[in-house]
mmCIF file of C-alpha atoms in Angstrom:
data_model
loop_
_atom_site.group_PDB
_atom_site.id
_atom_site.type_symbol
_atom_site.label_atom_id
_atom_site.label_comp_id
_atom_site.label_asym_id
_atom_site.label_seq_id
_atom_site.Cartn_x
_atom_site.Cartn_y
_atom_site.Cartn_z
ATOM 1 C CA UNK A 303 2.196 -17.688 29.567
ATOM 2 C CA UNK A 304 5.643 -19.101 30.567
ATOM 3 C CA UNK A 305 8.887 -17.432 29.550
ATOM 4 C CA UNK A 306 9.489 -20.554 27.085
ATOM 5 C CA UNK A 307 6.195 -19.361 25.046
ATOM 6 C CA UNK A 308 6.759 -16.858 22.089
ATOM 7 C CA UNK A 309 5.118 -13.646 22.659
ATOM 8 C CA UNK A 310 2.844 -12.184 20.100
ATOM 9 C CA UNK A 311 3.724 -8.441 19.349
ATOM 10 C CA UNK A 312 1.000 -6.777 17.753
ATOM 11 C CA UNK A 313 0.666 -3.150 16.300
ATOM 12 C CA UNK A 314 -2.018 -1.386 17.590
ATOM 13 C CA UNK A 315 -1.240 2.299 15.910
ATOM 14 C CA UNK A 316 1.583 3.055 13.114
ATOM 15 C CA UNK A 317 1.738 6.407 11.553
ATOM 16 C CA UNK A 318 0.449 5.711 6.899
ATOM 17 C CA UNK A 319 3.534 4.939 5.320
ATOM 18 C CA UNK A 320 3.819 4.302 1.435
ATOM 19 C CA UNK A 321 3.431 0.772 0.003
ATOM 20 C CA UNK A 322 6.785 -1.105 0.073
ATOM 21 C CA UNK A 323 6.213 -3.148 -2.688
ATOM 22 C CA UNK A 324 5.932 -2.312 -6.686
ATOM 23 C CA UNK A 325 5.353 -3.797 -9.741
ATOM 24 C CA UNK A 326 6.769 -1.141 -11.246
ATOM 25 C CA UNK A 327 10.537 0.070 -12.739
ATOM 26 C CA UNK A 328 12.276 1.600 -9.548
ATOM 27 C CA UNK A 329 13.808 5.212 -9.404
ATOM 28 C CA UNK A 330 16.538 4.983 -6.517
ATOM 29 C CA UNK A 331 19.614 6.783 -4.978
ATOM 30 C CA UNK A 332 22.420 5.352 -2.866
ATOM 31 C CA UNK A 333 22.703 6.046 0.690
ATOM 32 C CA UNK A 334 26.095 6.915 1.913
ATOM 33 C CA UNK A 335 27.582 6.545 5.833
ATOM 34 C CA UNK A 336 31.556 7.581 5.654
ATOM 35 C CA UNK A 337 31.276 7.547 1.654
ATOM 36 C CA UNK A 338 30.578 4.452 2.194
ATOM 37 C CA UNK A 339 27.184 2.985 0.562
ATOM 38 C CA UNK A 340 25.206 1.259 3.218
ATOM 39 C CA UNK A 341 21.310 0.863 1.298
ATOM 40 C CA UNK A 342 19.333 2.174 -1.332
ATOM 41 C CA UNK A 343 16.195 4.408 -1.444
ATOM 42 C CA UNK A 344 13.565 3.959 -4.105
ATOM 43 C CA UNK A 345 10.315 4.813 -5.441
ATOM 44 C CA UNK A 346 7.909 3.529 -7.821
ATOM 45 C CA UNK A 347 8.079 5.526 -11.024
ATOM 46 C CA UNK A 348 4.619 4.919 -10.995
ATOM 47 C CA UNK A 349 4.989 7.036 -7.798
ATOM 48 C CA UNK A 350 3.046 5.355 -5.685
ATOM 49 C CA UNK A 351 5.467 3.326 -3.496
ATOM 50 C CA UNK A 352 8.439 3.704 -1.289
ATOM 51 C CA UNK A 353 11.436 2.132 0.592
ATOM 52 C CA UNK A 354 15.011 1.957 1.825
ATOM 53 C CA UNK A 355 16.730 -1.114 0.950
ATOM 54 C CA UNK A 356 20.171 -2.289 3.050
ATOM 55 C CA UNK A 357 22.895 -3.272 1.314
ATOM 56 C CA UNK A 358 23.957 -6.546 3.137
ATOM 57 C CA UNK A 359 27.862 -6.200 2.544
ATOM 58 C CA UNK A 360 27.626 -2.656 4.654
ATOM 59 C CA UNK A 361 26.869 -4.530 7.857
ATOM 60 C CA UNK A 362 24.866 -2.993 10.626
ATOM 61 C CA UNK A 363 24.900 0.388 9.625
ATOM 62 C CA UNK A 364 22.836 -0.695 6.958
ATOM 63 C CA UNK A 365 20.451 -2.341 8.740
ATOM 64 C CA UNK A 366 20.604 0.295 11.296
ATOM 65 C CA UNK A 367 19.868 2.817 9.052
ATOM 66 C CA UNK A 368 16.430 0.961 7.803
ATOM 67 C CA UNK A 369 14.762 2.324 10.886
ATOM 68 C CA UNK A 370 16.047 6.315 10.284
ATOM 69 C CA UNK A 371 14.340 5.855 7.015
ATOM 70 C CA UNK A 372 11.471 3.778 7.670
ATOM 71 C CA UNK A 373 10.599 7.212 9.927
ATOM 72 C CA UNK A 374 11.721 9.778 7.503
ATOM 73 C CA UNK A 375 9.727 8.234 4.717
ATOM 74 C CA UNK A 376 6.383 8.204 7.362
ATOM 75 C CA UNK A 377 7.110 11.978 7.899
ATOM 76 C CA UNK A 378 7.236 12.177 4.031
ATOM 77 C CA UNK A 379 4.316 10.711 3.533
ATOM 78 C CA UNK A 380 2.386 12.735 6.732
ATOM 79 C CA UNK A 381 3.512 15.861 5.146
ATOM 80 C CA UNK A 382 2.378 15.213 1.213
ATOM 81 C CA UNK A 383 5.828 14.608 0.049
ATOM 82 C CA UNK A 384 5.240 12.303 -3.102
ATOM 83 C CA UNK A 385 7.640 8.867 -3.156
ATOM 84 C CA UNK A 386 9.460 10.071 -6.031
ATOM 85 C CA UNK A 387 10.039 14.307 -4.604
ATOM 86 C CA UNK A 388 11.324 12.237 -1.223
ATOM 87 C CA UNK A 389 14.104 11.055 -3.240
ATOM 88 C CA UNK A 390 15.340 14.425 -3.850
ATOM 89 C CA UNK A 391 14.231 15.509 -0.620
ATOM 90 C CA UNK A 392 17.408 15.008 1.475
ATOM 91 C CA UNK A 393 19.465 14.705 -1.351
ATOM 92 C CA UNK A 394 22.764 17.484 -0.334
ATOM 93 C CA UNK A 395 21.748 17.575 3.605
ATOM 94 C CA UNK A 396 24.208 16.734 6.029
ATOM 95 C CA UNK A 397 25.067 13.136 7.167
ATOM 96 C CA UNK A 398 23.085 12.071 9.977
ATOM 97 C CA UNK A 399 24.659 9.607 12.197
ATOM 98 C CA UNK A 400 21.903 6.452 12.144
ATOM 99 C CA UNK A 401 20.512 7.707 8.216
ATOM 100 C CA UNK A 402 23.393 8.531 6.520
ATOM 101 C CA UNK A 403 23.428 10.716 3.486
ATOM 102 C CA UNK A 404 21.716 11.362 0.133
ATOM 103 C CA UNK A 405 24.506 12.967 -2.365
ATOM 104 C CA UNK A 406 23.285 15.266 -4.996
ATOM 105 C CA UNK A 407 22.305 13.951 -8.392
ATOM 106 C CA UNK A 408 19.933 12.602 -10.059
ATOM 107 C CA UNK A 409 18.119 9.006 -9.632
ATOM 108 C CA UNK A 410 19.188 6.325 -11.407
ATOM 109 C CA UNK A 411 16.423 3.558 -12.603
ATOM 110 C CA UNK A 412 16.163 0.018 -12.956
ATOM 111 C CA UNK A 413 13.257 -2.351 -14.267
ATOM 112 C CA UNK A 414 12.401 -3.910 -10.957
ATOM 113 C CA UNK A 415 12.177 -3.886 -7.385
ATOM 114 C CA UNK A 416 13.645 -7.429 -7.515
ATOM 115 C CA UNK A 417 16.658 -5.843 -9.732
ATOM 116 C CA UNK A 418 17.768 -3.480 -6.490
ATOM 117 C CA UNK A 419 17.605 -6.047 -4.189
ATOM 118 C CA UNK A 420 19.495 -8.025 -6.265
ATOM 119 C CA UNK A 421 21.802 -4.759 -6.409
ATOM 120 C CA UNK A 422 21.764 -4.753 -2.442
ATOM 121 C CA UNK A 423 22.228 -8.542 -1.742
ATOM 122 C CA UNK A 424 25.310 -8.078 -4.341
ATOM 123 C CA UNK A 425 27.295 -5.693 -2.912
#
């Protein structure tokens, strides 16, 4: 191997996480940095998928925050917390710095998957 070849990065462990994709209508909540919303989190109403989606006009705080949430939603799913209870689940807490924030409320729904990214890639 030279240092003009592309390595290959494979995983060898990664703690379960829950499916990232659905077929299903989408329950999600914003995600706020400085009251700011930076991504959305969402899970299947059919409650059997999960993940946070950036919203691309936040920058790299949304992007940034993918990985805070990528790992909360593998402790979620580790502990038994259900996609659609870890919606609620930090809803209130404190902001963390690299996550941001979950306000209080209740989720708001849309059709598809594809409709929230289309949400996030809007602005």
């Amino acid at each position: 191997m030279s240092l003009k070849d592309q390595p290959v990065f494979r995983t060898v462990q990664a703690p379960d996480s829950y499916p990232r994709t659905t077929s299903a209508a989408v329950r999600y909540v914003p995600i706020l940095k400085d009251e700011v919303v930076i991504g959305y989190l969402w899970a299947a109403t059919t409650d059997d998928a999960a993940r946070y989606v950036p919203r691309e006009q936040a920058g790299d705080a949304a992007f940034d925050a993918a990985v805070a949430w990528t790992q909360r939603l593998r402790w979620a799913k580790a502990n038994g917390v259900t996609p659609l209870r870890a919606l609620r689940h930090w809803a209130g807490e404190a902001e963390d710095p690299r996550a941001g924030r979950v306000p209080v409320g209740r989720p708001f729904e849309l059709a598809s998957l594809e409709a929230l990214v289309e949400l996030a890639a809007d602005g």
